[in-house]
PDB file of C-alpha atoms in Angstrom:
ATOM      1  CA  UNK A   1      27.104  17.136 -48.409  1.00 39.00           C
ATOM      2  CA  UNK A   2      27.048  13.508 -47.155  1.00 49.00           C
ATOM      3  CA  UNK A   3      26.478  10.481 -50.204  1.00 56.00           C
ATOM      4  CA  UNK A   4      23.414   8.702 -49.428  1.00 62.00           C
ATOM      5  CA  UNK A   5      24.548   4.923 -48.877  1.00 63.00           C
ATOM      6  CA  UNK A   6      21.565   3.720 -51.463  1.00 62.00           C
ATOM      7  CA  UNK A   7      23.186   6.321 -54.123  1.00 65.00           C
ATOM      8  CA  UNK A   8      26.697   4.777 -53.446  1.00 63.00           C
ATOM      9  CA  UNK A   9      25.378   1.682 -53.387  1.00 67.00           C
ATOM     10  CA  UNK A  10      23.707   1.967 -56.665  1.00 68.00           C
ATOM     11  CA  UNK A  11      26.436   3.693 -58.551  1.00 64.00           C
ATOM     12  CA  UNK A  12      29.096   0.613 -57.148  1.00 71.00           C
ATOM     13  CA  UNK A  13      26.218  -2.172 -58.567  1.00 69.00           C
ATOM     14  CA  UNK A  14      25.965  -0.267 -62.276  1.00 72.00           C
ATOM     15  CA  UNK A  15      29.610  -0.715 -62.298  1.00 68.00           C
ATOM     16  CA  UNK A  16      30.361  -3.794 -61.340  1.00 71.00           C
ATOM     17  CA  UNK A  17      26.893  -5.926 -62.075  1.00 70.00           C
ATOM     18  CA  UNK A  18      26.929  -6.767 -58.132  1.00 73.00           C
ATOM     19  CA  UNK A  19      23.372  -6.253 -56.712  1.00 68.00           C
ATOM     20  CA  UNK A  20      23.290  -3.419 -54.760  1.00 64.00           C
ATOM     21  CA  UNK A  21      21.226  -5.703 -52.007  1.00 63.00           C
ATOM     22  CA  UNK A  22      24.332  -7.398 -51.458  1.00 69.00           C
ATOM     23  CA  UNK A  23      26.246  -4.574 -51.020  1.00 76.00           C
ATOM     24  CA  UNK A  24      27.480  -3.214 -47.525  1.00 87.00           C
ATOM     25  CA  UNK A  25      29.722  -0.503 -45.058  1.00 90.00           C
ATOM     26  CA  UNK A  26      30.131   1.688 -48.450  1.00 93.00           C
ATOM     27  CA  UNK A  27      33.551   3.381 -48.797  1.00 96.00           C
ATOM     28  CA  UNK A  28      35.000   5.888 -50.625  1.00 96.00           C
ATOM     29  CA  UNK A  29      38.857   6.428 -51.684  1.00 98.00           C
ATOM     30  CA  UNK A  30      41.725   8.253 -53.722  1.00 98.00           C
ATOM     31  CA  UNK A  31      45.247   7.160 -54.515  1.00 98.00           C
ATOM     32  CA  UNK A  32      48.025   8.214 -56.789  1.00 98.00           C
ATOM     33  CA  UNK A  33      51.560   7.075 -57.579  1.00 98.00           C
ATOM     34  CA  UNK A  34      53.926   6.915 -60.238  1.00 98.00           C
ATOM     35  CA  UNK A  35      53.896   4.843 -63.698  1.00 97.00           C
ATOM     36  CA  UNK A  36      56.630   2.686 -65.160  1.00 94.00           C
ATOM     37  CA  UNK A  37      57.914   0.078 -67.366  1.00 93.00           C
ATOM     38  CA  UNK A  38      54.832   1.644 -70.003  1.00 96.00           C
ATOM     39  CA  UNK A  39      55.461   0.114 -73.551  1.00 97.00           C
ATOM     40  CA  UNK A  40      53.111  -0.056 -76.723  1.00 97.00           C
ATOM     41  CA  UNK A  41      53.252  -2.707 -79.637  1.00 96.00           C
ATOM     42  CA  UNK A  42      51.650  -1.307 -82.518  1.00 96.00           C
ATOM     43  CA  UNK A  43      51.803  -3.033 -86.027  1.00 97.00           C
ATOM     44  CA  UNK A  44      50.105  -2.711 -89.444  1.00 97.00           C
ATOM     45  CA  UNK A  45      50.203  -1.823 -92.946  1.00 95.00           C
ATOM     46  CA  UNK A  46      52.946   1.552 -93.891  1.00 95.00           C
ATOM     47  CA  UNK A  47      53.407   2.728 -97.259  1.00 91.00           C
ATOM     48  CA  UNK A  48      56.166   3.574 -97.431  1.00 89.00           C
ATOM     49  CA  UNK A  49      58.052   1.222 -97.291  1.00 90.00           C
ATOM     50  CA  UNK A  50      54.802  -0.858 -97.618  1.00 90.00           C
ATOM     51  CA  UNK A  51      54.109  -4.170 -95.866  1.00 92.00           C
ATOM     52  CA  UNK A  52      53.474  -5.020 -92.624  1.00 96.00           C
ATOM     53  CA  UNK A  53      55.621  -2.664 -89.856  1.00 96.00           C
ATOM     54  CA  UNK A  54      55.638  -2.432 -86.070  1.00 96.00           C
ATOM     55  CA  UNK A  55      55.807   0.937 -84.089  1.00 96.00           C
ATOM     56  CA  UNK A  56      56.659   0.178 -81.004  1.00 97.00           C
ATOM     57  CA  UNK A  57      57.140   2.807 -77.782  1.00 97.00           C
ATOM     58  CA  UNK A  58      58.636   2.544 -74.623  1.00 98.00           C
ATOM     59  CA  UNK A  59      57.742   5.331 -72.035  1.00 98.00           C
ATOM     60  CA  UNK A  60      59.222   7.190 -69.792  1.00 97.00           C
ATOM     61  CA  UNK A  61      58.150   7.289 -65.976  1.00 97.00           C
ATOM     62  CA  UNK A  62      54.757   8.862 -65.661  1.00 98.00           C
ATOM     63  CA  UNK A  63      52.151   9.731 -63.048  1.00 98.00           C
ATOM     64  CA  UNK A  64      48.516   8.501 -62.399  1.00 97.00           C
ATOM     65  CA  UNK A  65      45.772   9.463 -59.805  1.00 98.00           C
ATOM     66  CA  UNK A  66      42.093   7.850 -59.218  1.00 98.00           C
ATOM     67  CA  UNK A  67      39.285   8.148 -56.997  1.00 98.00           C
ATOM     68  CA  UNK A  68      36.614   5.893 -56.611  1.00 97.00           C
ATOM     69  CA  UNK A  69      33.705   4.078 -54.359  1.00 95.00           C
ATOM     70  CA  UNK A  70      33.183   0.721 -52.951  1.00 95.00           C
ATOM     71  CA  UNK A  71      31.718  -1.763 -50.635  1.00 94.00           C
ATOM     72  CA  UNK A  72      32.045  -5.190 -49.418  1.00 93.00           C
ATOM     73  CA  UNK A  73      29.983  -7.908 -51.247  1.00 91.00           C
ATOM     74  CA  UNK A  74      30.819 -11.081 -49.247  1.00 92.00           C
ATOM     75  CA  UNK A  75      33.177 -11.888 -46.146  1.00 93.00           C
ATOM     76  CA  UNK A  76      36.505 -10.463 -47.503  1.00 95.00           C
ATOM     77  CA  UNK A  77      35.533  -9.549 -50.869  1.00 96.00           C
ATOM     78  CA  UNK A  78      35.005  -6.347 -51.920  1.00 96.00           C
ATOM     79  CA  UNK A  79      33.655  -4.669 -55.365  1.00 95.00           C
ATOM     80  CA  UNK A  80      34.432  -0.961 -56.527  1.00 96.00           C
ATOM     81  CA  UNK A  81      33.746   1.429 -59.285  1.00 96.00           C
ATOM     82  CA  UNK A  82      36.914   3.349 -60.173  1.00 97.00           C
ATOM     83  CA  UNK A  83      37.881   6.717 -62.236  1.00 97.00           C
ATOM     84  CA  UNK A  84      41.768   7.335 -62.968  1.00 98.00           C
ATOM     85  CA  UNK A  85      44.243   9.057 -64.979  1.00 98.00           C
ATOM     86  CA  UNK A  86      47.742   8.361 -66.080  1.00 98.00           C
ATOM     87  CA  UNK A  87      50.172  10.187 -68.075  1.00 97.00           C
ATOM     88  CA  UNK A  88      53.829   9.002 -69.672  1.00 98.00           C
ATOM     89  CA  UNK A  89      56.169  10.843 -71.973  1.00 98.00           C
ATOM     90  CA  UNK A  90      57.702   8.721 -75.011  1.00 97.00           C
ATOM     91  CA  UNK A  91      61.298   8.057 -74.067  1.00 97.00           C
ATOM     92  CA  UNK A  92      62.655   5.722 -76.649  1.00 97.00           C
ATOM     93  CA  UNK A  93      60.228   4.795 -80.586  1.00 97.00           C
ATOM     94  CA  UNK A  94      61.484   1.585 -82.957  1.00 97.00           C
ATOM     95  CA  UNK A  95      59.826   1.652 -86.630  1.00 96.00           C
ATOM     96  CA  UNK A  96      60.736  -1.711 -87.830  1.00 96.00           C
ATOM     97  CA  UNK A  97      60.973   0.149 -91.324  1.00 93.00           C
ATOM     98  CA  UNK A  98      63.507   1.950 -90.622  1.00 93.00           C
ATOM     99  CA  UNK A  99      66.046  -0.763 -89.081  1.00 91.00           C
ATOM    100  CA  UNK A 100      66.213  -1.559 -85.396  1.00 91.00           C
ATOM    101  CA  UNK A 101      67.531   1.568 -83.813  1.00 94.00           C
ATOM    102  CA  UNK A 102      65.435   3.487 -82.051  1.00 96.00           C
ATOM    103  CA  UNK A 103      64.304   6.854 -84.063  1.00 97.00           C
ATOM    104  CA  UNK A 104      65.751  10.189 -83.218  1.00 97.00           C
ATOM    105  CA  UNK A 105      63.924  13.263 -82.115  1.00 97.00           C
ATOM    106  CA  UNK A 106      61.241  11.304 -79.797  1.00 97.00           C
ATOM    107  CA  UNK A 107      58.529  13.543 -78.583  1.00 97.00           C
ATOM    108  CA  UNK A 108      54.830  13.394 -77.292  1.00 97.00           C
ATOM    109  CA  UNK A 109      53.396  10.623 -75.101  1.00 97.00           C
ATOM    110  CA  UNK A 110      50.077   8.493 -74.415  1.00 97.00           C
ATOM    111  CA  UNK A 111      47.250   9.828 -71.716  1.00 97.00           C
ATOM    112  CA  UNK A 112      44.719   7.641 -70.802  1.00 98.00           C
ATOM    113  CA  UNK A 113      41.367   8.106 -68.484  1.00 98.00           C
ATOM    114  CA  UNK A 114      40.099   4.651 -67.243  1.00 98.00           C
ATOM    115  CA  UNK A 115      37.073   3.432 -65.837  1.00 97.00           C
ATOM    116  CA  UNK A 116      37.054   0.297 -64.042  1.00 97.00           C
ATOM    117  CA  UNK A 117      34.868  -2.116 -61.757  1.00 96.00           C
ATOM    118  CA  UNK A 118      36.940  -3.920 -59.189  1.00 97.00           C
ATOM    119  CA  UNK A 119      36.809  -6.779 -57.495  1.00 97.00           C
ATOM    120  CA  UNK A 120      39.150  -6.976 -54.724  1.00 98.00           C
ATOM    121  CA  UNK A 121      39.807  -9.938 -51.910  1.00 98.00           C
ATOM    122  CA  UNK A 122      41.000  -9.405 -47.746  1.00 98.00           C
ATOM    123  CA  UNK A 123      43.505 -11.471 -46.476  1.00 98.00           C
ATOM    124  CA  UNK A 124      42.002 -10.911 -42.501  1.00 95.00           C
ATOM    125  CA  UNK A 125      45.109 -10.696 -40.658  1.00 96.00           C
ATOM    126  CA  UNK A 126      43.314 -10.273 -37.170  1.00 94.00           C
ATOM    127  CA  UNK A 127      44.982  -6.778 -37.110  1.00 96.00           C
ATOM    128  CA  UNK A 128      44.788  -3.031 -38.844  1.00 97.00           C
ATOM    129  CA  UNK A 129      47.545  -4.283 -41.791  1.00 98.00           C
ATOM    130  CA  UNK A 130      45.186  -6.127 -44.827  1.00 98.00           C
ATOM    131  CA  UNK A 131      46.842  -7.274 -47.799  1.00 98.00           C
ATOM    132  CA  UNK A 132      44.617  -7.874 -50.738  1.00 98.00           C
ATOM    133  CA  UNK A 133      44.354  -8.545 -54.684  1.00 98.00           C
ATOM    134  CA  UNK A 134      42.162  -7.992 -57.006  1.00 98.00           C
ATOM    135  CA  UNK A 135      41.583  -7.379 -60.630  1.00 98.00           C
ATOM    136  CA  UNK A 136      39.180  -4.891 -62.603  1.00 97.00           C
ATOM    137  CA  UNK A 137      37.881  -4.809 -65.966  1.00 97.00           C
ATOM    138  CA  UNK A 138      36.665  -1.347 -67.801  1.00 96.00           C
ATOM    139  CA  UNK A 139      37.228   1.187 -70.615  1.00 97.00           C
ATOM    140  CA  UNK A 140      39.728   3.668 -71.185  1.00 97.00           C
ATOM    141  CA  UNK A 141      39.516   6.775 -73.499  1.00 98.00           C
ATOM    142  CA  UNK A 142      42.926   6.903 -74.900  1.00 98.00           C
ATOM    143  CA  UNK A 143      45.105  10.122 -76.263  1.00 97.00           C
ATOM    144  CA  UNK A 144      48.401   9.645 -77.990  1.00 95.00           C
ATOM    145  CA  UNK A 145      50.323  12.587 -79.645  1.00 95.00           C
ATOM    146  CA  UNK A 146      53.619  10.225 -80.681  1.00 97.00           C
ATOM    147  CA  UNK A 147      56.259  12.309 -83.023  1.00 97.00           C
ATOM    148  CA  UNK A 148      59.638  11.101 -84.097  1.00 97.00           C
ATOM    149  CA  UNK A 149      62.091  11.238 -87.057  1.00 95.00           C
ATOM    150  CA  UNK A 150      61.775  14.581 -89.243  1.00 94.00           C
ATOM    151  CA  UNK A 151      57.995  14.836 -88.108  1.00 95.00           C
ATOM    152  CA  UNK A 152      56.450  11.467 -88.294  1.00 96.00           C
ATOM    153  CA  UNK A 153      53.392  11.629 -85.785  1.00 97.00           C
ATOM    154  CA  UNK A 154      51.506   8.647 -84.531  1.00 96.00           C
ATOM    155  CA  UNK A 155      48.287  10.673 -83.398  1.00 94.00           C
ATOM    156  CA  UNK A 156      44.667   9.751 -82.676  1.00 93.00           C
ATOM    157  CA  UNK A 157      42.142   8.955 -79.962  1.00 97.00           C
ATOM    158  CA  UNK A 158      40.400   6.084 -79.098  1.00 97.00           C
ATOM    159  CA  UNK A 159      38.013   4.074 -76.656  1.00 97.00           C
ATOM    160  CA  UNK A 160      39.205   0.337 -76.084  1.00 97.00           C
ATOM    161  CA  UNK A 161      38.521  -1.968 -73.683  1.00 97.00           C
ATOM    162  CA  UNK A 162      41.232  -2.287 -70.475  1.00 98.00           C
ATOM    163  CA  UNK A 163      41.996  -4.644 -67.728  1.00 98.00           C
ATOM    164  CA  UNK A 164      44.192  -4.154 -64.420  1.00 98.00           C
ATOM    165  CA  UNK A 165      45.235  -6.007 -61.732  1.00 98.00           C
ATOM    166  CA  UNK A 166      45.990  -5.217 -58.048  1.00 98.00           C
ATOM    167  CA  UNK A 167      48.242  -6.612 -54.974  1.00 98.00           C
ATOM    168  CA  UNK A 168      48.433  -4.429 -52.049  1.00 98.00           C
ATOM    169  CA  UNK A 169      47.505  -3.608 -48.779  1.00 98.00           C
ATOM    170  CA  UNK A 170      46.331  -1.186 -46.453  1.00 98.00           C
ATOM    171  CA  UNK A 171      46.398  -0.189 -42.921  1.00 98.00           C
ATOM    172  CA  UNK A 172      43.649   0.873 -40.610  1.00 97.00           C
ATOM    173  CA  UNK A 173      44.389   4.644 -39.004  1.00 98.00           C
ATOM    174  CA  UNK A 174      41.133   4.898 -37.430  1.00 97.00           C
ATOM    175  CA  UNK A 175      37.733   2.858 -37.613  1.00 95.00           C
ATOM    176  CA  UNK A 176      36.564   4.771 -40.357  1.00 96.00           C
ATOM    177  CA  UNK A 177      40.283   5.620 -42.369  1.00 98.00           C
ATOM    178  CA  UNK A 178      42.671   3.518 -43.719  1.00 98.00           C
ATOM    179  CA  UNK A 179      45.743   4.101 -45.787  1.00 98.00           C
ATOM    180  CA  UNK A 180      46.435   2.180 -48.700  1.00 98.00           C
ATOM    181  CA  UNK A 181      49.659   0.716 -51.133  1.00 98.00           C
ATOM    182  CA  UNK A 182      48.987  -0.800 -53.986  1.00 98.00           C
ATOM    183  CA  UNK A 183      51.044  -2.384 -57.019  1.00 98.00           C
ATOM    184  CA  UNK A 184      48.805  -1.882 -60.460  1.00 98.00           C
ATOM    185  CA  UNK A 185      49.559  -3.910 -63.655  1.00 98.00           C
ATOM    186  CA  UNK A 186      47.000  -2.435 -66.126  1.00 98.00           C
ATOM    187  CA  UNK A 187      46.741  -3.523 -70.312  1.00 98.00           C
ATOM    188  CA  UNK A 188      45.142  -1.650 -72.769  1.00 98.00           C
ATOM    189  CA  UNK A 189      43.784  -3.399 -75.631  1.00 98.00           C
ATOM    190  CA  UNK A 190      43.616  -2.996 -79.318  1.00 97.00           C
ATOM    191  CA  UNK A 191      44.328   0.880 -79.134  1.00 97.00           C
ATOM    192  CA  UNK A 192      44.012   2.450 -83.103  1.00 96.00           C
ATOM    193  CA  UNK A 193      45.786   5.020 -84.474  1.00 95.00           C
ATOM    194  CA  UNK A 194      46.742   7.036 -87.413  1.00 96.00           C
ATOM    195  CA  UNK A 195      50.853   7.305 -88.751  1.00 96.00           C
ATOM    196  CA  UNK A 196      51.015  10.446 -90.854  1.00 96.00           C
ATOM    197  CA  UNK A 197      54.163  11.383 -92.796  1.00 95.00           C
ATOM    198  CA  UNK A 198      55.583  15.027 -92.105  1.00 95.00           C
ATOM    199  CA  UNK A 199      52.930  16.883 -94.631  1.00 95.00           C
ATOM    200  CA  UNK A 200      50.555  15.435 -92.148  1.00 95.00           C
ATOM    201  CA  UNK A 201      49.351  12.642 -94.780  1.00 96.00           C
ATOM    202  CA  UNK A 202      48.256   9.406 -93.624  1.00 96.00           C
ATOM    203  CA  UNK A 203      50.330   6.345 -94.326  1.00 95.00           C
ATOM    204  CA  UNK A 204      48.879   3.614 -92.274  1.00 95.00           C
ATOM    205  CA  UNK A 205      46.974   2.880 -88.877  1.00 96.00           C
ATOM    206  CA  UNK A 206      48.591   1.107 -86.130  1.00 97.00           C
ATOM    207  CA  UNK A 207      46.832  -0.856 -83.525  1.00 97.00           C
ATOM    208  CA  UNK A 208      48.247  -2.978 -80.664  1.00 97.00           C
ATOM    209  CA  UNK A 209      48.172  -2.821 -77.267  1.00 98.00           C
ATOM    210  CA  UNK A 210      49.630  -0.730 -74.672  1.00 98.00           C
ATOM    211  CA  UNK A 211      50.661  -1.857 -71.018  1.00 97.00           C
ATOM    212  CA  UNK A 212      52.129   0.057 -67.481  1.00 97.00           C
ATOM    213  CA  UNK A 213      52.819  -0.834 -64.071  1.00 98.00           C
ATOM    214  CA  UNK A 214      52.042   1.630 -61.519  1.00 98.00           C
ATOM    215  CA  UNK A 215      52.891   2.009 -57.481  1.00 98.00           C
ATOM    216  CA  UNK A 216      50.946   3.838 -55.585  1.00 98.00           C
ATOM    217  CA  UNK A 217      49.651   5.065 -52.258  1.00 98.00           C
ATOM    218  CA  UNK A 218      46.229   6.027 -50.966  1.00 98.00           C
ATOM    219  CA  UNK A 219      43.489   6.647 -48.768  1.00 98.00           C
ATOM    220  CA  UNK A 220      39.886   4.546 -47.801  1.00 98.00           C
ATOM    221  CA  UNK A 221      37.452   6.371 -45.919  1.00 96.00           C
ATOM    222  CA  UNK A 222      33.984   5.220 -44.899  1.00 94.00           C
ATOM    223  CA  UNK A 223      30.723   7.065 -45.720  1.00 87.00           C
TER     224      UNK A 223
END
C-alpha cells in the first residue's frame, strides 16, 4: 500500500512542529549499526551505608535499529520523525560505597526505545555523496535490569526526555534510493531507578543520565 504524501507529511509536522505546508519530496528510511562507549552516572541517597553514593555503569558494545520518515523543509535542510531501539549489556558497575573497584558478578543491561524529531542539514556537493548533520530532540522509554555483587539489582522503567546528534552522509544509488552512514551521539536524561538489596528491598533511587555513541548504516527511499 503506497503512504499518501499529505499523511507523511502530517505525521513528519506533529513531530517536529514544522508546518506540513512547508514540507516537500517526502522520504522514508531504516538504518542500524552497532552501540559503544554507553556509560550511566547515577547518584543518590543508599542506606546502607547511607549518604550520598554514585552507581555508575559502563556497557558493553550493543546494537540499535530505527526507521523513520522525512522531508525537506528549506534548501538543504531537512526535518524527520524517527522510531529506534538500542540494546547494551553491563560490562563493568562502580558503587562508590563499596570502594572504587568495580563490583563482581555484573549482569543485566539498559534497553531503550526512542522517539525523536530531526532536523538535519545538506552539504550539496554537486554529486550523489551528501554529508550532513543534524541533531534531534525526543523521548525515550527506558528499561534497565542492572544486577551485581551477591544480588544487588538496579531495576526500573522510566520515560525521560533524550537528545542525539548526527554527522554523516549518504550516497545516491538511484533517483529515488540512497544509502546512508551515520555517526549518532545520543544522551539520556535524568533516567530514575530503584537499588534493591538481595531480599529485593529498596535502599535508594538513583537517577543520572545515561549516554552512547552509535555507527551505523542505512537506507533513504522516496515515497
Amino acid at each position: 500500500m503506497k503512504l499518501s504524501p499529505l499523511l507523511i507529511a502530517s505525521f513528519i509536522a506533529a513531530g517536529t512542529g514544522v508546518s506540513a505546508q512547508s514540507l516537500q519530496d517526502p522520504y522514508g528510511f531504516v538504518f542500524g549499526g552497532v552501540t559503544f562507549e554507553g556509560q550511566s552516572d547515577f547518584d543518590g541517597i543508599i542506606t546502607p551505608p547511607g549518604g550520598l553514593q554514585s552507581v555508575d555503569t559502563d556497557y558493553d558494545s550493543g546494537f540499535n535499529f530505527g526507521i523513520g520518515v522525512g522531508a525537506t523543509i528549506a534548501p538543504s535542510v531537512r526535518a524527520e520523525v524517527e522510531l529506534s531501539y538500542t540494546q547494551s549489556d553491563a560490562d563493568q558497575i562502580f558503587f562508590s560505597g563499596n570502594g572504587p573497584a568495580a563490583e563482581v558478578n555484573v549482569d543485566g543491561g539498559i534497553r531503550a526505545t526512542t522517539l525523536f524529531g530531526n532536523v538535519l542539514y545538506d552539504f550539496d556537493t554537486g554529486g550523489p555523496f551528501t554529508p550532513y548533520v543534524g541533531a534531534g530532540l525526543g523521548a525515550a522509554f527506558v528499561e534497565q535490569d542492572l544486577v551485581y555483587g551477591p544480588g544487588v539489582a538496579v531495576n526500573e522503567d522510566d520515560t525521560v526526555f533524550a537528545a542525539q546528534l548526527i554527522a554523516g552522509g549518504s550516497y545516491d544509488l538511484s533517483d529515488t534510493l540512497a544509502l546512508t552512514a551515520d555517526i549518532r551521539y545520543r544522551r539520556l536524561f535524568d533516567v530514575e531507578s530503584n537499588r534493591f538489596n538481595p531480599a529485593g528491598v529498596s535502599t535508594g533511587i538513583v537517577t543520572g543520565d545515561y549516554n552512547d555513541l552509535s555507527m551505523n548504516v542505512g537506507l533513504r527511499f522516496s515515497f
